[in-house]
Every structure is written in C-alpha cells, then in structure tokens.
Amino acid sequence: MKLTKIALTLLLSTGLTACGGGNEKSNSTHTIPGVTFVESLQANPDEINIPYKKYKLDNGLTVIVHEDHSDPLVHVDVTYHVGSAREELGKSGFAHFFEHMMFQGSENVADEEHFKIISEAGGTLNGTTNSDRTNYFETVPVNQLEKMLWLEADRMGFLLDAVTQEKFEVQRETVKNERGQRIDNRPYGRMSERVSQALYPDGHPYSWPVIGFMDDLNRVNVNDLKAFFLKWYGPNNATLTIGGDISAEDVLPLVTKYFAPIPVGPEVPTVQKMPVKLTQDRYISMEDKVHLPLLSMNFPTTYARSEDEAPLDVLAEIIGGGNNSLLYKNLVKTQLAVQASMNHPCSELACSVSIYALPNPTSGKTLADMEKVVRNSFEEFEKRGVKQDDLDKIKAKIESRSIFGLQSVAGKVSQLAASETFTGNPNYIKTDIARYNAVTKEDVMRVFNQYIKGKSAVIMSVVPEGQAKLIAAADNFTPKTHDFGGPSTTSADDLVARRAVDTFDRSVQPKAGVNPAVEVPTLWKSNTKNGITLLGTQSTETPTTAIFIKVPGGLYHESAEKVGLSSFTATLLGESTENYTTEEMSNAIEKLGSNINIYSDKTHTNIYVSTLTKNLDATLDLVKEKLFKPAFNKDDFERNKQQSIQNIQHSMKDAGYLASNGYNKLLYGNNIAGLPSGGNVQSVSAITLDDVKGFYKTNFKPQGTEIIIVSDLDKSKVESKVTVTFADWEGQAPKFAVDFTEPKVETNVIYLVDKPAAPQSEIRIGRRDMVEDITGEFFKANLMNFALGGTFNSRINLNLREDKGYTYGARSRFWGDKTSGGFTASAAVRADATAASLTEFTNELMSYSEQGITDEELMFMRKAINQKDALKYETPNAKLGFLAQILEYDLSPSFVDERNKIVSTISKEEINKLAKKHLNTKEMVYLVVGDAQTLRPELEKLGMKVVDYKL
C-alpha cells in the first residue's frame, strides 16, 4: 500500500483539538465584491478535520483559508489542475518545464528574484509536478504573507511577457540535466517510462514520463510553451490555499487585490477516467548499467478514489507491503531475492499494481524464477485469504501517519489543496476515512479476482549490459514510434494573450510587517542514575510523542578491516528478538501505527521512535525488547549480510556514491573516517556474527547516552515512562580513538574516476578544514559561504545552472562535527560541460576569495538567515533536532540569540578575511566521476594534472 498517498488525506478519531465538525454553507453575497463565500468547516472536538473557509472569486479562483495560530508562520500553496496528463502526444514534459519557468521571473519580478525574495524573507519554497497537478508553495514568517500573494499572483497573471527565448533555452538545458541526474545516470532510472509505454495505449496521458521525452522538448519552441500556459494556468483551473497564523477576514482583501484582476482562462474540460486492460502479458526488457537484474510486474487496475482503490491498497500490503508480506516471506526471507515488494500507486485517471524483485545472485535464481515465485504467491494468497489482523494493522498505519501529517501547517494546507483539486471538497477526509474503514475481507478478495488473478501484466526485465540472456522472457511488445517532423513552427501570432487591468501599481513590491516574535521551546532536563541525559519539551498540537535516542558507538568505534560493523549491528537490532520473530515485531509495531528506526552514524547508534501518545507505553515496551533482547540469530545475520553486499555492489554503479566515497578517501586516506559507513564488499564479507555480538556488548551502554523527547505529555508523565524503560541498563562504552591526521595528497590536481559512458559527471572540489562550532569561525564561515554556494541564488548555482545550463544544481558548504570538518563544492553536470564546469567553479571560488562579498549579498544573507527563526521549531522533528544540538554541544537556548547577533553584526571585512583564508583552490583536491576516455583530453586542456583514481 502506498501510505504516503493515503496519509495525504486520511485521519481517524484521536481527539485532536484542532478539528472540525459540520459544514456551514451560504448562498449569501460576500461582503467583498467579486468574492463568493462557499462553505466553512468549524472546529468541533467530536470530529477530526482541518477547519477551513472556502471562497470563489468571480474569475474562478478557489480560495481556501485555514487558521493555525500555533506558530507565527503562513504556508501558501497554489495548485494548478494540470500535469503531464494534460499534455499532447509529441509535446510531453510541458507541465514540468513550466514548473521551472515559473521561478524565472515575471513581469514585475526580475530574473532569479523569486527565490531571492523568499529566501531573504526567511522562507522556504519549491514546486512539484506529477501526472495530474502542479503546485507551488512557500512557508514564511507570517509578516511576509502579502509579499507571497504578490509573487504568486504575478506569475499567474503576468508571466508570459517575461518568458524569453533565452530563458527557455537555459531551462531546457536545466531539465535535460535533471533528467540526466535523476533518470539517465541512475541505475534502473529509465525503467518507469518504459513500463508506462507498455502499460498504457499509445497516446494515453500516462504513456509518457512527467519529465517528458527530450526529443519533444528539443522540437518545440517558446511559443508552444506559452500556448500551454494560456490553456491551463488560468485562475479557474487553480486553487489557492493559505494556512497559518492568519484570519480569513485579514487574508481575503489581499487575495482579492492581487488575484481578482487576473482574467479567467479558457474553460477547462473534464478529463474522463482512463483505466486500462491488457489482453495478454507484455514482456519487455532493457540493458542498463546495473549490478543486479530486476523484475518488474505491473497489473492495470482502477483509478484514484474509485471504490476499488482502498481494497487494492490492502491487497498490495498483504502480498508485498512489508516484513509480514507473502513476497517478503517467499523471496527475501528465503534469500532468493535481495528486495521484493508490491504496492498500488494510484493517479487520477488510472492506477496499477506494481511489483518488483531483485534476485540474490547467491541463490542462482533467474528473473523467470522470480516471476514464478510471485505468481505462486498469488495462489498462496488465494488460499490464505484476508485476516482481520491485516485490516486492523493497515487502519492503524493510516491513523498514525495521517495525524503525523498534521504536525506542520504545510501538511494541513497540502491536504486541503489536494482534496479540493481532485474532488472539489476540501473535507474529503471524511469520505476517505469511511472508504478505508469500510474495506472488508470480501472486498479484498473481490479486487484480487478482478484485477490480479489470471490477468495480464507488463513484465519488464532490467539486466546488466551485455547480459540479455537473463531476461524473464523474450520481448513481445514494441511501443509505437512517431515522426512529429522538424522544429515547431508555432509563432507568437498563434497566441491569444490575456491581460489583467489593475487599479494599483503592481510593480511595487509589498513591504513586510514587523518580524513575528518567535519563542524558543521551553525545555526540561534531567539525568538518570545510570548516566543517561534526558532533554525534552512539550508540544500539544498533536497527540504524538517523538523520541530520539543517541547511544555512543558508531563508525569511529570500528576497525578499517571491518568497517560497516556498527551499521550492520544497528540493522540486526531491527530484526528478531528473544521473544519476537522479525515478522512478529513488525506486526506489533504496525498495529500500533508506530515507527522504530535504528541506524548508526560516525559516533552513535541512533534510535528514532514516533508514536501516537495513546500507544506510547506499548511502543516503549517494543523499544526495550529491541534494544535489550536482540536475538542476533544466524539466519537474520546471513540474510542481511548478503543484502548489504549486494546493496554495496549496486551502489558502485551510482556516480554520486562513487564521488562521495572517492572524495572522502582523498580527504582522510585509509583512516576509518575515509571509509564508507556501510562498509565495502571486503569488510562486510569479513564481519562475523560474533563481531556483531561483540560490538553490541562492548558499545551499547547507557553512560553518555542522550534521549531527546518531544511529546504532548508534560515532563513528569513522559519522563517517568522513558526512565523506567531504561532503568536496568548498566555500563560505559570505551571512547573511540581515531587518528585524524591528514593524508599526504597532492592538491590542485584532478582525480578522475572512470564511469564509462556516463551522461553526467559528478564533481567534488574541496579540502579538510575546521571542526564544527556553534558561534565561532565555523559558523561564520558558513555565513560567508551563503552568497557563494549556500542558497539557490548563490553565485555558483546561478552561474552553472541558470546562466550556463550545465547542471540541475550546484552548491558549496562547510561541513563538520566535533571531530573534523571541511569545505566542499559539488555538482552533477552534463558530461560535455565537465571541463567548463571545473573552470567556472574555480573562477567563482577564486573571485570570491580575492574580491569578497558585495554589500547587497551581505544584506541578503542577514535577512535570509535571521528571519528563519519562525520555521525552526514548528514540528516535533524540528524540535528534536534543535534539542539534540543543545545536548551535543552543551548549549544554553540563548545560543540562538548569540547567533542572531553575529549574523546582524558580522562585518564585510570579517567575511572577506574568512573567504581569503578558506577558499584557496590551490589547497583543494578536484574529483571527477565520469567517462574517463572522453573526459581526460578535455580535462588536460585545463592545465592541471589529471590522475586516474581507483576506488
């Protein structure tokens, strides 16, 4: 089951205070001309909903307002009911392309200013596109609301004149880079679009990828893009949702001012549901730069929010949704496969059941064998049937995940926006709850028989290059090809523009009000007799508890010969215990709707726990079982060892993984700090079960452990529950002793790692540098770096992405912890622009080092960083991070004020001095991962030494 989809719209009864009851409707005229009040949902403690008020402007814009006074924030979301499914055959990728263009300035907002304005307002922003909708959103301090409405209205009504041929060309290159980074240069990256071509008929709206085909984007011109905008981006095809520390009475006049003058767009046609059926199995295959072959099976089903969607989600969970699923039992548990799963991704017009399996090479099983096991699992399900436990567990997951989604104003606004866009009812939550609660055993068996049993599917084999013999079966389907002719001839004369008529000067940027007062969370602290430090705060917005446990013992406690041991130990702590099998433990956690995640980092083993507070006691019992009664049995060990080895070998096909590991090795040598935290094939192969038991016995001790708690319970209640859980734990682990002496590595040299035929190159440039501090030179160096490479509008990103079109994103940063640190500039760039990108990186670093920051950049940095406080403590997870930092560095909460003072007062001279000190490229190493055969001649032209580098 795709829980992220369900969590977007589902809530079950929990007694939240920020809830709603019945709808209030009105046919009366609203007091603001041009605005019609539609309905409201009022707070009601007997029901679970997100309160809102809904309005409609005369131009068709739907406006939803949600009041949430818990934090001085506001979240603005504009969702357009247009995605790749509204495109035409041969003109794919337009919706996603426009997601890029909408950030490139509009008539009253200069080029690149959109990101800058929101960043210096202390906000965050983004946009996303899928098959059915495009949304743009920002979270800012509440005093910045009017400015956000001005920005969003300007690109809705005043964009086209600012869309130039030059911007079009740059963003076309950026989209190509995004595709290269996320699809073409990633193992299995092209699988999804190949499956879609086979699953859906030629011309079906889902038969092409959201990002589009590059041939289509290369063929069209800027006027094609403008025509697409004029058709779909009118106010009558949009929903504006605003939530936060506001009131509808204050917001509506601003919405009317900026959005009401925008003319209505063309009538938006209703798109019919388009589920599909296959008359026979379609086998397709592809060779790729992968380590393991992969089998994918896709069965067409229904469409989103149909009566069959919910039982299909339940079916997918039973057959392949987790450690209790049939595919896990039959493929992963038996070590026939490294991974296997089944889910039911659903979109507005059509859905499909998706299954994949990666065979474990030690099993000797083929993709044909995988297909057979999957089909046998269907037969097993038919005999097994559906148990009440299946339904209870899934409903518990939905309840908890949905409530966790209410922890931010962004989460609530997103739910309202999605419900309105796809159903016309912001309160669709109630219907969603009902349909999942109403799923019966008979419903699940019915959809199994209707969509899976004996039905045809698309079966795709992805195999390593040169190993076509491994495919599950011979291809029997070829997608139809088209010749759409040469370059588009669409001209500006073919466009029918719309112009707004204003009664005010829209070119004047609204001024923000006074920065809202932001309160640092009230903290409590205590220490246990066995050496544990507890730090907590109360957060009453949702009935949830989040706990972060940091136990000393991580990568730095290992030996180089068996690197990966702490990570492996953490993995086995998530398996069976003395009293529970892995499956029983997973089932127990899922029935509570809780999450217990165990992982290691450089210095600690970390346990993250989240739960509904009503289930806290039961969840803590399971935490205690996992941490203090691990079974460490041989079967779990062998299965996870094989999975780790295969995952490492798979990762070695990923350019980003190669770059990160190669770069760390250059900076640290063969020291433990320079090795991958998950280990390498040799080290993981050498780890024994006794090693795991020994690491746990030696390092898993309470002395020095930190537990951070954010709960709606007060200190006395939650402290006693946690303290009792760990009361019997005793001992102290040894300190780690890592030699951080820098290796003797030649600098100002290009180290080249070969990844044959890579469409993109990964670049890392940097050096070892300062350890992290909170208010010292490390903190100030990151202030210095902000304008260089620390934000979207930084010099590096604007140069390589926006000006040159070499990359999807470029950045730089100072990084570190209490033990070591460094500076890194990085990007994934077009292969043919690798040498040019290195030149631009070097020029930007040298220029900033020699000339320093400008007055404008200094002011931008101060505004952007000092106004972010309102966003720092909103959610429980944000509070956990804040408290963890306080414990790690033994801070007083007043360090926030000290940092703010530094940001406000740091001088241009001090920043320039830091730039000159830390940005000398002659002291840096250059690492490039790409196709060495073609890159070497170009890199040698730069006049730098090029060294072949083996990992």
PDB file of N, CA and C in Angstrom, residues 32 65 67 69 145 149 245-255:
ATOM      1  N   ILE A  32     -17.168  41.295   0.295  1.00  0.00           N
ATOM      2  CA  ILE A  32     -16.162  41.791  -0.631  1.00  0.00           C
ATOM      3  C   ILE A  32     -16.670  41.549  -2.053  1.00  0.00           C
ATOM      4  N   VAL A  65      -8.909  28.982   3.194  1.00  0.00           N
ATOM      5  CA  VAL A  65      -8.149  29.586   4.284  1.00  0.00           C
ATOM      6  C   VAL A  65      -8.254  28.700   5.517  1.00  0.00           C
ATOM      7  N   GLU A  67      -6.935  28.530   9.549  1.00  0.00           N
ATOM      8  CA  GLU A  67      -6.308  29.265  10.648  1.00  0.00           C
ATOM      9  C   GLU A  67      -5.601  28.298  11.590  1.00  0.00           C
ATOM     10  N   HIS A  69      -2.897  29.029  14.706  1.00  0.00           N
ATOM     11  CA  HIS A  69      -2.171  30.063  15.450  1.00  0.00           C
ATOM     12  C   HIS A  69      -1.085  29.488  16.358  1.00  0.00           C
ATOM     13  N   LEU A 145       3.292  37.454   4.368  1.00  0.00           N
ATOM     14  CA  LEU A 145       2.196  36.889   3.585  1.00  0.00           C
ATOM     15  C   LEU A 145       1.874  37.712   2.341  1.00  0.00           C
ATOM     16  N   LEU A 149       1.649  36.511  -1.727  1.00  0.00           N
ATOM     17  CA  LEU A 149       0.483  36.596  -2.597  1.00  0.00           C
ATOM     18  C   LEU A 149       0.805  37.423  -3.836  1.00  0.00           C
ATOM     19  N   ASP A 245      -0.927  31.483  10.847  1.00  0.00           N
ATOM     20  CA  ASP A 245      -1.299  32.422  11.908  1.00  0.00           C
ATOM     21  C   ASP A 245      -1.993  33.634  11.298  1.00  0.00           C
ATOM     22  N   ILE A 246      -3.136  33.373  10.677  1.00  0.00           N
ATOM     23  CA  ILE A 246      -3.874  34.398   9.941  1.00  0.00           C
ATOM     24  C   ILE A 246      -5.372  34.212  10.185  1.00  0.00           C
ATOM     25  N   SER A 247      -6.151  35.152   9.687  1.00  0.00           N
ATOM     26  CA  SER A 247      -7.611  35.002   9.708  1.00  0.00           C
ATOM     27  C   SER A 247      -8.129  35.271   8.311  1.00  0.00           C
ATOM     28  N   ALA A 248      -9.245  34.657   7.968  1.00  0.00           N
ATOM     29  CA  ALA A 248      -9.824  34.841   6.642  1.00  0.00           C
ATOM     30  C   ALA A 248     -10.181  36.306   6.399  1.00  0.00           C
ATOM     31  N   GLU A 249     -10.609  36.983   7.444  1.00  0.00           N
ATOM     32  CA  GLU A 249     -11.011  38.376   7.301  1.00  0.00           C
ATOM     33  C   GLU A 249      -9.834  39.262   6.886  1.00  0.00           C
ATOM     34  N   ASP A 250      -8.646  38.918   7.373  1.00  0.00           N
ATOM     35  CA  ASP A 250      -7.457  39.689   7.010  1.00  0.00           C
ATOM     36  C   ASP A 250      -6.892  39.272   5.657  1.00  0.00           C
ATOM     37  N   VAL A 251      -7.011  37.991   5.333  1.00  0.00           N
ATOM     38  CA  VAL A 251      -6.392  37.457   4.126  1.00  0.00           C
ATOM     39  C   VAL A 251      -7.185  37.784   2.871  1.00  0.00           C
ATOM     40  N   LEU A 252      -8.499  37.700   2.946  1.00  0.00           N
ATOM     41  CA  LEU A 252      -9.319  37.801   1.747  1.00  0.00           C
ATOM     42  C   LEU A 252      -9.151  39.122   0.991  1.00  0.00           C
ATOM     43  N   PRO A 253      -9.070  40.264   1.676  1.00  0.00           N
ATOM     44  CA  PRO A 253      -8.835  41.509   0.920  1.00  0.00           C
ATOM     45  C   PRO A 253      -7.529  41.494   0.136  1.00  0.00           C
ATOM     46  N   LEU A 254      -6.505  40.867   0.681  1.00  0.00           N
ATOM     47  CA  LEU A 254      -5.230  40.786  -0.022  1.00  0.00           C
ATOM     48  C   LEU A 254      -5.346  39.861  -1.233  1.00  0.00           C
ATOM     49  N   VAL A 255      -6.020  38.734  -1.055  1.00  0.00           N
ATOM     50  CA  VAL A 255      -6.226  37.813  -2.170  1.00  0.00           C
ATOM     51  C   VAL A 255      -6.996  38.509  -3.285  1.00  0.00           C
TER      52      VAL A 255
END
